[in-house]
Tab-separated table of C-alpha atoms and ligand atoms in Angstrom:
chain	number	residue	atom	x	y	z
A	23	UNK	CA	-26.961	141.333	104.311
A	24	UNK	CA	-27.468	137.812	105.703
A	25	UNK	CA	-28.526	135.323	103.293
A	26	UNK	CA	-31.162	132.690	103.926
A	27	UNK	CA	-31.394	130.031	102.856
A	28	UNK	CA	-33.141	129.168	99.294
A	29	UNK	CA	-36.371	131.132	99.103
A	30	UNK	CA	-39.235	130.616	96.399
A	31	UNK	CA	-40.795	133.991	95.922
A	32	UNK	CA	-43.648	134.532	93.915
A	33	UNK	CA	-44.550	138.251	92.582
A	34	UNK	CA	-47.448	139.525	91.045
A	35	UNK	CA	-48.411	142.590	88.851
A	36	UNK	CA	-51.696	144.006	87.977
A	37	UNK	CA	-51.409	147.608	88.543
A	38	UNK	CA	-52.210	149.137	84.646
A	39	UNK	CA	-52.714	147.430	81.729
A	40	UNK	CA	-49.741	143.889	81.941
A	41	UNK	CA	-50.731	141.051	83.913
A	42	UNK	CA	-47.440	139.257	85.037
A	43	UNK	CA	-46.023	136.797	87.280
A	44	UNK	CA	-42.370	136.105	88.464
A	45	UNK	CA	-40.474	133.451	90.588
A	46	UNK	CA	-37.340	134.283	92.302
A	47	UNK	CA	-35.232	132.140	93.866
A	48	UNK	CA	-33.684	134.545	96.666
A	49	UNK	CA	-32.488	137.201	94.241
A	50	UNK	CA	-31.961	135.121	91.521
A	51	UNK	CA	-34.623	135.324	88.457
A	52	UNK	CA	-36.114	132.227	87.493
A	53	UNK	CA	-39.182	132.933	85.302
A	54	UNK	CA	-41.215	136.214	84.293
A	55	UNK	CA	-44.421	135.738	82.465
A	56	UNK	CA	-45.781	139.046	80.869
A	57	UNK	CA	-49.290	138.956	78.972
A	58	UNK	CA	-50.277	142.491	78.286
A	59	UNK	CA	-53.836	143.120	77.121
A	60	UNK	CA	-54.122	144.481	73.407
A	61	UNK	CA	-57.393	145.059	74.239
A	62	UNK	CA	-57.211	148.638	74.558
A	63	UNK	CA	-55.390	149.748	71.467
A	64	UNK	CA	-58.226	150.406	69.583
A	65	UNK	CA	-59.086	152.847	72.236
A	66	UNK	CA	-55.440	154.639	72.016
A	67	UNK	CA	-55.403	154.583	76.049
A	68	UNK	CA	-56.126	152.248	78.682
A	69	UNK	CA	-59.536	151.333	79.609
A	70	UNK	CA	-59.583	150.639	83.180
A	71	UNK	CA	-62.655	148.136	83.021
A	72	UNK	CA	-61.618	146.094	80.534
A	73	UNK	CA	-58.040	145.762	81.990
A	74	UNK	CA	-59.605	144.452	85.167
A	75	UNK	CA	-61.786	141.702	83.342
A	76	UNK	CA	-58.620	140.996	81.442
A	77	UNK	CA	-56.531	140.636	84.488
A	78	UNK	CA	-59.090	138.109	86.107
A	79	UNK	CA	-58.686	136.358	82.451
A	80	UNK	CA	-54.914	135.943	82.395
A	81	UNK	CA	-53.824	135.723	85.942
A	82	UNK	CA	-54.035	131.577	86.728
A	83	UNK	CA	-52.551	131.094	83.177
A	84	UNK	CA	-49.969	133.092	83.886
A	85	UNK	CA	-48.905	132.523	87.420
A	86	UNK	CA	-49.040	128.893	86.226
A	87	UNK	CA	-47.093	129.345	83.185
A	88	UNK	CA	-44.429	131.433	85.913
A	89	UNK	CA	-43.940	128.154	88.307
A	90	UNK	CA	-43.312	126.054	85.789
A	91	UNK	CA	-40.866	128.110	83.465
A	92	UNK	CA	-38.846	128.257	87.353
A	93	UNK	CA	-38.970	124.599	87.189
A	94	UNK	CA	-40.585	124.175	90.620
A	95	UNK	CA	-43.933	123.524	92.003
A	96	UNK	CA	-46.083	125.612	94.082
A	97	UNK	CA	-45.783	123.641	97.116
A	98	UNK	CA	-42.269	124.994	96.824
A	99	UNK	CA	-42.862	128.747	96.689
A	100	UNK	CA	-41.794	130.253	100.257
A	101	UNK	CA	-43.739	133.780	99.981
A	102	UNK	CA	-46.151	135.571	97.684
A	103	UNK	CA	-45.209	139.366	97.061
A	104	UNK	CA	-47.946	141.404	95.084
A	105	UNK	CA	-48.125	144.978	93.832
A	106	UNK	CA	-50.486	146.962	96.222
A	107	UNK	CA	-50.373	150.222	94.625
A	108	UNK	CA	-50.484	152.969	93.110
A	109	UNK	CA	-52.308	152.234	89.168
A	110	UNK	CA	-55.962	150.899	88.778
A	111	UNK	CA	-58.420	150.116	91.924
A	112	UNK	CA	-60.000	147.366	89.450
A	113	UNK	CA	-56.731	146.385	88.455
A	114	UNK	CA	-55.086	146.263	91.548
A	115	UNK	CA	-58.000	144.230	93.269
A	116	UNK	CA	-57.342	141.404	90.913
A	117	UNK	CA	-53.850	140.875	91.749
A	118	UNK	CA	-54.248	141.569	95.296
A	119	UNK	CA	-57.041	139.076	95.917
A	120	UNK	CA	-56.034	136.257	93.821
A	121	UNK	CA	-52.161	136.911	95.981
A	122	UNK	CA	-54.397	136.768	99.193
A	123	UNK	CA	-56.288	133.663	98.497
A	124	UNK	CA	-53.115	131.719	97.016
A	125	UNK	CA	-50.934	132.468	100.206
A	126	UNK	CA	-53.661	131.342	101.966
A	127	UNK	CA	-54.384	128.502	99.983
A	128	UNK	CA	-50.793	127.412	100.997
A	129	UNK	CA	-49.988	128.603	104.166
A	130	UNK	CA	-46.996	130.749	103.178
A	131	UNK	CA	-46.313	134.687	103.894
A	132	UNK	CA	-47.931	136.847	101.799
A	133	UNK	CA	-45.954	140.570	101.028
A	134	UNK	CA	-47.161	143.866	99.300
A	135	UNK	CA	-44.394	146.208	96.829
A	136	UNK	CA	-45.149	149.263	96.103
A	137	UNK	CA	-45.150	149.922	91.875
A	138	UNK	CA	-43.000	152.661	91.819
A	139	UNK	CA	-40.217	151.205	94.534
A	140	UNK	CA	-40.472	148.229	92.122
A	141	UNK	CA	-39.516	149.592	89.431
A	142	UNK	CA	-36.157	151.160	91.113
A	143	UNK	CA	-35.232	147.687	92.824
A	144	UNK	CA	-35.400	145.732	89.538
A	145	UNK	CA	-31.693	146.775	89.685
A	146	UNK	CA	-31.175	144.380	92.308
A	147	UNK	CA	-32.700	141.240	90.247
A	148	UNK	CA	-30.015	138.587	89.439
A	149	UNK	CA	-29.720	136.846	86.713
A	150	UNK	CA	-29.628	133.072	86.794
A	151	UNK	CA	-25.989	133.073	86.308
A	152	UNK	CA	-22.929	134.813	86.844
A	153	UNK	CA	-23.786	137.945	89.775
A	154	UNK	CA	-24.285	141.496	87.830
A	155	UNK	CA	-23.230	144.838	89.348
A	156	UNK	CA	-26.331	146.757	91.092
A	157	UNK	CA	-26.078	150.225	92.412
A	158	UNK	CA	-24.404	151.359	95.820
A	159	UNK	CA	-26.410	153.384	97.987
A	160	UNK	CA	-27.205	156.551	97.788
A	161	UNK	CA	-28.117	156.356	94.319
A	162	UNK	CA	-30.242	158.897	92.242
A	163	UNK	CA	-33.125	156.855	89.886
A	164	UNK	CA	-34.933	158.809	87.593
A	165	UNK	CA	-38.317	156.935	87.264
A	166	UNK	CA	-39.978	157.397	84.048
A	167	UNK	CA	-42.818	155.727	83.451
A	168	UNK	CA	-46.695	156.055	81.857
A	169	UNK	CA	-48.209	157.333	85.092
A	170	UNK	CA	-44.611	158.835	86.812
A	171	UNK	CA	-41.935	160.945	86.598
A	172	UNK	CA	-39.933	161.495	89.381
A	173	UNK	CA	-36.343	161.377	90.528
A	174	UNK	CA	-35.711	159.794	93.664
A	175	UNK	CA	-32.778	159.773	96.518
A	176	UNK	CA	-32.550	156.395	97.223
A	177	UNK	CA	-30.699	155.513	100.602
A	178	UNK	CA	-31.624	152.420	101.216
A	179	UNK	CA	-34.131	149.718	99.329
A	180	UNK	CA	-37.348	150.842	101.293
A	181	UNK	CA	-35.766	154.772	102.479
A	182	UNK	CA	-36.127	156.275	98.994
A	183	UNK	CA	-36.944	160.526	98.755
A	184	UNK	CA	-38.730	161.816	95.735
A	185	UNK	CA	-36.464	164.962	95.090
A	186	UNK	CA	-37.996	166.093	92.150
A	187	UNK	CA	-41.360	164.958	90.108
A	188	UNK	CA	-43.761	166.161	87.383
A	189	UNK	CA	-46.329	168.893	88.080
A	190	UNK	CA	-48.782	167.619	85.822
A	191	UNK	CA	-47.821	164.980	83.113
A	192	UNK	CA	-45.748	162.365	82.906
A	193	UNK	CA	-42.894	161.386	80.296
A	194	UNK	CA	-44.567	158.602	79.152
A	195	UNK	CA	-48.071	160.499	78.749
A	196	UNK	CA	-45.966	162.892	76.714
A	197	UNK	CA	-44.890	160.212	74.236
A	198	UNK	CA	-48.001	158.104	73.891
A	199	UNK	CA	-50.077	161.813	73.572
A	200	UNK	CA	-47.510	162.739	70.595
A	201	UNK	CA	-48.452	159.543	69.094
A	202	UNK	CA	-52.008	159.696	69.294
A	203	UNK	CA	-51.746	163.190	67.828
A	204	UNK	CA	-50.041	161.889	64.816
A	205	UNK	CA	-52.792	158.572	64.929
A	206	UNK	CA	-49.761	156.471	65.609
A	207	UNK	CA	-51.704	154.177	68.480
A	208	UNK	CA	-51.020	153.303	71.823
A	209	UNK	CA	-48.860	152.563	73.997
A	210	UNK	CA	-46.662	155.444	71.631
A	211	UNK	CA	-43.618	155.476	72.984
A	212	UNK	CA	-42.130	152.411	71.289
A	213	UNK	CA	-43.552	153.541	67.851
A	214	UNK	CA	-41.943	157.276	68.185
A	215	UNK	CA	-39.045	155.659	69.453
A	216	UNK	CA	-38.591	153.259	66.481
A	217	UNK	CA	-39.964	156.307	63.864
A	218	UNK	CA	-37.269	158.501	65.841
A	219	UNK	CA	-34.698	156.726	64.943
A	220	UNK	CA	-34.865	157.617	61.002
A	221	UNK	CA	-35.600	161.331	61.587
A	222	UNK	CA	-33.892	164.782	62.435
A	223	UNK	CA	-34.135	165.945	66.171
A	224	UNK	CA	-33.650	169.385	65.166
A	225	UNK	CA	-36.028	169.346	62.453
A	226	UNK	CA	-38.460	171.221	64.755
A	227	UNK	CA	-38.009	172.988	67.792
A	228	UNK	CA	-40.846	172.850	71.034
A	229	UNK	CA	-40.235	175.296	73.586
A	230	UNK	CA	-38.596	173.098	76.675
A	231	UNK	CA	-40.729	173.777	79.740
A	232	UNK	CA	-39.415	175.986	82.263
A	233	UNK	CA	-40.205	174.806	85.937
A	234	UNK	CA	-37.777	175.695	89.305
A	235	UNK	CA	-35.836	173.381	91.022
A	236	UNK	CA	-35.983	169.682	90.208
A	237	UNK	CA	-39.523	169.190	89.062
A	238	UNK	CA	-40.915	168.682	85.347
A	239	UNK	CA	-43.781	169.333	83.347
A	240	UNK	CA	-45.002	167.784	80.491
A	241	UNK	CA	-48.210	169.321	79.531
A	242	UNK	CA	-47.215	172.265	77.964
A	243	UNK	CA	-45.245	170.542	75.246
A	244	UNK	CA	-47.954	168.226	74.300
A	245	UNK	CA	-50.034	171.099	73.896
A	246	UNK	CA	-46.880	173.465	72.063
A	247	UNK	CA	-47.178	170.131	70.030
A	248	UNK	CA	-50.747	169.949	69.104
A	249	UNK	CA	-51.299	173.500	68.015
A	250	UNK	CA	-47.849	173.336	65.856
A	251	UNK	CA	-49.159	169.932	64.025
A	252	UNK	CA	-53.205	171.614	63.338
A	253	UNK	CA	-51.611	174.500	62.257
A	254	UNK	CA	-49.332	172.572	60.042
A	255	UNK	CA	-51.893	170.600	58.764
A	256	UNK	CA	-54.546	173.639	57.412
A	257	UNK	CA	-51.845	174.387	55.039
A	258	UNK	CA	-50.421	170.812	54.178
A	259	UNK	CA	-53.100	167.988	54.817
A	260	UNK	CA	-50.260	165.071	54.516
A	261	UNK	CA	-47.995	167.001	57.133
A	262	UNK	CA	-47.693	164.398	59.756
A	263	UNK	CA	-47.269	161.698	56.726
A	264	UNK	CA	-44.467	163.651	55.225
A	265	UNK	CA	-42.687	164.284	58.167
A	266	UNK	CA	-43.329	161.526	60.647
A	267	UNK	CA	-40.147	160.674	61.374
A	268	UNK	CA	-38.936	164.449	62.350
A	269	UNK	CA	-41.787	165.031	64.283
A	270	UNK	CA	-40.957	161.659	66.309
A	271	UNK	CA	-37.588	162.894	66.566
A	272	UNK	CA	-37.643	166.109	67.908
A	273	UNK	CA	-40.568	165.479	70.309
A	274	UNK	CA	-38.656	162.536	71.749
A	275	UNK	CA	-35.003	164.920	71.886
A	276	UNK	CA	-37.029	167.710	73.563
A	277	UNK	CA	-38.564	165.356	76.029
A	278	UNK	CA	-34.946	163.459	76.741
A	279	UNK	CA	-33.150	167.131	77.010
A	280	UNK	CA	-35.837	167.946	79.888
A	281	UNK	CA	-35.114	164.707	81.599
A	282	UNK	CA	-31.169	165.081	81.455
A	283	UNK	CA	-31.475	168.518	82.647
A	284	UNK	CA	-33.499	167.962	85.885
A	285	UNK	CA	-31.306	164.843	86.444
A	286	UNK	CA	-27.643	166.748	85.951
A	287	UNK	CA	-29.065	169.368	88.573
A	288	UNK	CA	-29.605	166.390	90.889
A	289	UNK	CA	-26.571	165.130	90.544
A	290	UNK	CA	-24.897	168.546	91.142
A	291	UNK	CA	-26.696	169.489	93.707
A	292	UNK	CA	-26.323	166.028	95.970
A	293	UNK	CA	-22.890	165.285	94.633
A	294	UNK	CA	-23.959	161.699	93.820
A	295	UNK	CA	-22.331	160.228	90.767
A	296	UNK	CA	-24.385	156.979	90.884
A	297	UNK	CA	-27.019	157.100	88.751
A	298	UNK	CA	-29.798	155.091	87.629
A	299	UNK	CA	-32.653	155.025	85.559
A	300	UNK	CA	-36.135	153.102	85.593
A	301	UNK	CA	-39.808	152.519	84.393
A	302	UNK	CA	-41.074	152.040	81.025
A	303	UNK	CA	-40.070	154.891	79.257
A	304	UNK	CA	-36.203	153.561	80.061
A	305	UNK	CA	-36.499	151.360	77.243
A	306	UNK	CA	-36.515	154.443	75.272
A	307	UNK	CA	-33.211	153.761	72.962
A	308	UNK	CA	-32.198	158.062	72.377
A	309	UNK	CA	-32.984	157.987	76.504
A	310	UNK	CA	-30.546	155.042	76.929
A	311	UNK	CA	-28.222	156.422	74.775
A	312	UNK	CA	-28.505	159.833	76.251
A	313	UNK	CA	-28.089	158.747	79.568
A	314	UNK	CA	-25.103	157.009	78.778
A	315	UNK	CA	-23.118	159.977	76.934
A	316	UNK	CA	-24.365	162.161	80.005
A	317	UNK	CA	-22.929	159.532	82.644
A	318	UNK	CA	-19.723	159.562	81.035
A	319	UNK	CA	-19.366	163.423	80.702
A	320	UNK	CA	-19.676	163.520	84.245
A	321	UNK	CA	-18.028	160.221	85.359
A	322	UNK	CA	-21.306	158.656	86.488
A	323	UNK	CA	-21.911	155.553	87.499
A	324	UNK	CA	-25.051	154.245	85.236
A	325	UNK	CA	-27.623	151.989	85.811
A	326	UNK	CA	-29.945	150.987	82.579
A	327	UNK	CA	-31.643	147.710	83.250
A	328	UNK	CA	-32.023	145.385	80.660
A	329	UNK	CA	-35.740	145.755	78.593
A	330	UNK	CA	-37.781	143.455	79.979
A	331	UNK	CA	-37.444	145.259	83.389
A	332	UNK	CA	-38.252	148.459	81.861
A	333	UNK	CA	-42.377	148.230	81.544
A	334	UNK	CA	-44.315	146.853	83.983
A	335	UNK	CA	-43.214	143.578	85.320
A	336	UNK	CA	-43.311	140.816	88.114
A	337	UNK	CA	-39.577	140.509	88.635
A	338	UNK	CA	-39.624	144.089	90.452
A	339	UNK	CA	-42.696	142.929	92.393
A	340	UNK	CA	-40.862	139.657	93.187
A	341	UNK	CA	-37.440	141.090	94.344
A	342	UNK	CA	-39.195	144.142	96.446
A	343	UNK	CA	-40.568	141.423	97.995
A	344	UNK	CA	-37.545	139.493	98.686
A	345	UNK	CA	-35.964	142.528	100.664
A	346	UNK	CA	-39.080	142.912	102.731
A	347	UNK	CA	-39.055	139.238	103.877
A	348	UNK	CA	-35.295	139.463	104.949
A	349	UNK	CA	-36.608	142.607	107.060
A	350	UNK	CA	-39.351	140.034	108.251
A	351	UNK	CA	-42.017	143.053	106.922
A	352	UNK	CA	-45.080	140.926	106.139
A	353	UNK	CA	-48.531	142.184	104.694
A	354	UNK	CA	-51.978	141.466	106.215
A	355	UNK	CA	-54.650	139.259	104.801
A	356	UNK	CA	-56.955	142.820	104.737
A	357	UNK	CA	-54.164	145.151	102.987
A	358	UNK	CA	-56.309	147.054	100.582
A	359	UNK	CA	-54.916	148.776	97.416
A	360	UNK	CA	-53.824	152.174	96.821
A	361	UNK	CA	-54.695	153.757	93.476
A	362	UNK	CA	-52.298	156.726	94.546
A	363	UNK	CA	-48.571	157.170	94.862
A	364	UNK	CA	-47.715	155.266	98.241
A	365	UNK	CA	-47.388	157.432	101.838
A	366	UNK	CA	-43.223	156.445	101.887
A	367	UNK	CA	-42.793	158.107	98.911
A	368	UNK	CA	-44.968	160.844	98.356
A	369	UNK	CA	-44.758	164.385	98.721
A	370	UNK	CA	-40.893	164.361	100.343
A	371	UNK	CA	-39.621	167.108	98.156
B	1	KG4	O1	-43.630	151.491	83.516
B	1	KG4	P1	-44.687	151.290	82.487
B	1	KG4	O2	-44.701	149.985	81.731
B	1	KG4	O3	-46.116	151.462	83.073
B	1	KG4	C1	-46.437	152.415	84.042
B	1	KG4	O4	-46.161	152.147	85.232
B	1	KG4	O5	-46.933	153.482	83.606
B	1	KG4	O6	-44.552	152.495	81.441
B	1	KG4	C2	-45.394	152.605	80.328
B	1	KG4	C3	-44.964	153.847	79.539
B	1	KG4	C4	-45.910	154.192	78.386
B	1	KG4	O7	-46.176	155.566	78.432
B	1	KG4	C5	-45.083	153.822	77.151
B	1	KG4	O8	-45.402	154.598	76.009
B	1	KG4	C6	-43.670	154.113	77.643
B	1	KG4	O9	-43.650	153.631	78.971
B	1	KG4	N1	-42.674	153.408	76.828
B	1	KG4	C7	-41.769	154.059	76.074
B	1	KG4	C8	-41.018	153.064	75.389
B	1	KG4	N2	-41.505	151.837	75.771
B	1	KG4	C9	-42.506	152.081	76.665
B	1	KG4	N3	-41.535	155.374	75.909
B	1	KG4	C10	-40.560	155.732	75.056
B	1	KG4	N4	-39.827	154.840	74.359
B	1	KG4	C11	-40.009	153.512	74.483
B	1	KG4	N5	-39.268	152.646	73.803
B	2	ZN	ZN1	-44.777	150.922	85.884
């Protein structure tokens, strides 16, 4: 790939619930400013209204705080790349317009990422330093997030198949729904994961959902869940208290055994041996170290990016955005946002 020459690249993310803002410098990370909204814990989900008014709230302080932790003004910046879908219309609106109006403001390209691409190409971010290893193509990503779960073909950075998805829930739903059951809050995943961590994963067993091919569901063990903990709890009203940590435990192996399944079929099946993994529920540490004993039972390749490209971020906005201004693919001033999983990746199963 031809390199230009140095490129300031702003990126901006406002699909769910995390405002942030990023500044590359080509491929090279310079800053990435994260303020999620705590806003909606006492809700135990998010609360797409008062995400957007948060958004509006947090995005100049942020994208300021961005440019200066890169150490460059915004005259500098070459190109603004933000998320245009799929997560919250209100959400998405935010980020979108205040993108628009700043590229315009400065007479620079504007660009639009798609979410879920994002979160595969944050393998490609550099660090400001010594050059890391990213994935050769074809690669298989397993994308786990609150809102996804899918596991994608990826032959290029924009030519990426979803080969195999949920049905109905996603992994992360399936975490944070085990935690609300147990009045753990929200988001849940990091507080099973951390609970997880002291308990037995074959303390209790959930049936593992059977579904052809390489597609998942979720929905039934949250429910296999809920019925096991009510009926648990007419006998034994402490039952969640007294056994916290085992339920955390074996709802997060169950859910980690379903993902590793789906993702060895891939594998088999399209003979690819590099392997990655992305979206929120990567920072899962039983996932990580999962994937890890997997990939080296069957010689993979593995990908695991580091934590703060996990959840929602501006980096992955910022480097999709890179790619797409070395292919010279700008976005118009009236792109609109898509709440819904984007046409090039939808539905090519
Ligand atoms: O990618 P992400 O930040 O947002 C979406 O695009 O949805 O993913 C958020 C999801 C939530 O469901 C959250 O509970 C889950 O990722 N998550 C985790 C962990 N950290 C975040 N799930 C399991 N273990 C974690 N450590
Ligand atoms: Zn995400």
């Amino acid at each position: 790939m031809a390199q230009t020459a140095p490129l300031y690249i702003l990126g901006i993310e406002s699909s769910c619930d995390d405002t942030s803002a990023a500044v590359l410098c080509n491929d090279r990370l310079l800053s990435n400013v994260i303020a999620s909204q705590a806003v909606h814990q006492r809700f135990g989900g998010v609360v797409p209204e008062l995400a957007s008014r948060a958004h509006q709230q947090n995005i100049i302080p942020v994208v300021n705080q961005a440019i200066t932790e890169a150490g460059i003004t915004k005259e500098q910046l070459g190109a603004i790349c933000f998320t245009r879908g799929p997560g919250l219309m209100g959400s998405l609106l935010v980020g979108v317009s205040f993108a628009k109006s700043m590229a315009l403001g400065l007479d620079i390209p504007l660009l639009e990422a798609d979410h879920m691409i994002g979160h595969v190409l944050a393998h490609f971010i550099q660090p400001n330093g010594e050059k890391k290893k990213v994935p050769a193509f074809p690669f298989l990503c397993l994308t786990v997030s609150g809102g996804h779960t899918q596991i994608m073909l990826v032959k290029d950075h924009f030519d990426m198949t979803v080969i195999g998805k949920t049905i109905d829930d996603a992994a992360g739903e399936a975490f944070d729904k085990t935690a609300k059951i147990m009045g753990l809050g929200y988001p849940g995943g990091p507080v099973v994961d951390k609970l997880a961590k002291e308990g037995n994963p074959g303390a209790f067993r959930f049936a593992k959902p059977r579904i052809q091919g390489l597609d998942y569901s979720f929905s039934g063990l949250k429910t296999s869940f809920l019925y096991f903990v009510r009926d648990q709890l007419k006998n034994n009203p402490h039952f969640i208290e007294e056994n916290k940590t085992d339920l955390c435990a074996s709802m997060q192996h169950t859910i980690i055994d379903t993902l590793l399944e789906k993702l060895v079929k891939a594998a088999r099946e399209t003979g690819i041996k590099e392997v990655a993994v992305a979206g929120g529920v990567s920072a899962n540490s039983g996932l990580r170290a999962a994937l890890l004993k997997t990939a080296d039972k069957y010689r993979w390749n593995m990908f695991i990016p580091e934590f703060a490209f996990t959840t929602d971020n501006a980096a992955m906005i910022a480097i999709s955005g890179y790619f797409k201004y070395l292919k010279g693919e700008f976005a118009s001033l009236d792109a609109m946002p898509y709440a819904r999983q984007s046409a090039g990746t939808e539905n090519q199963a």
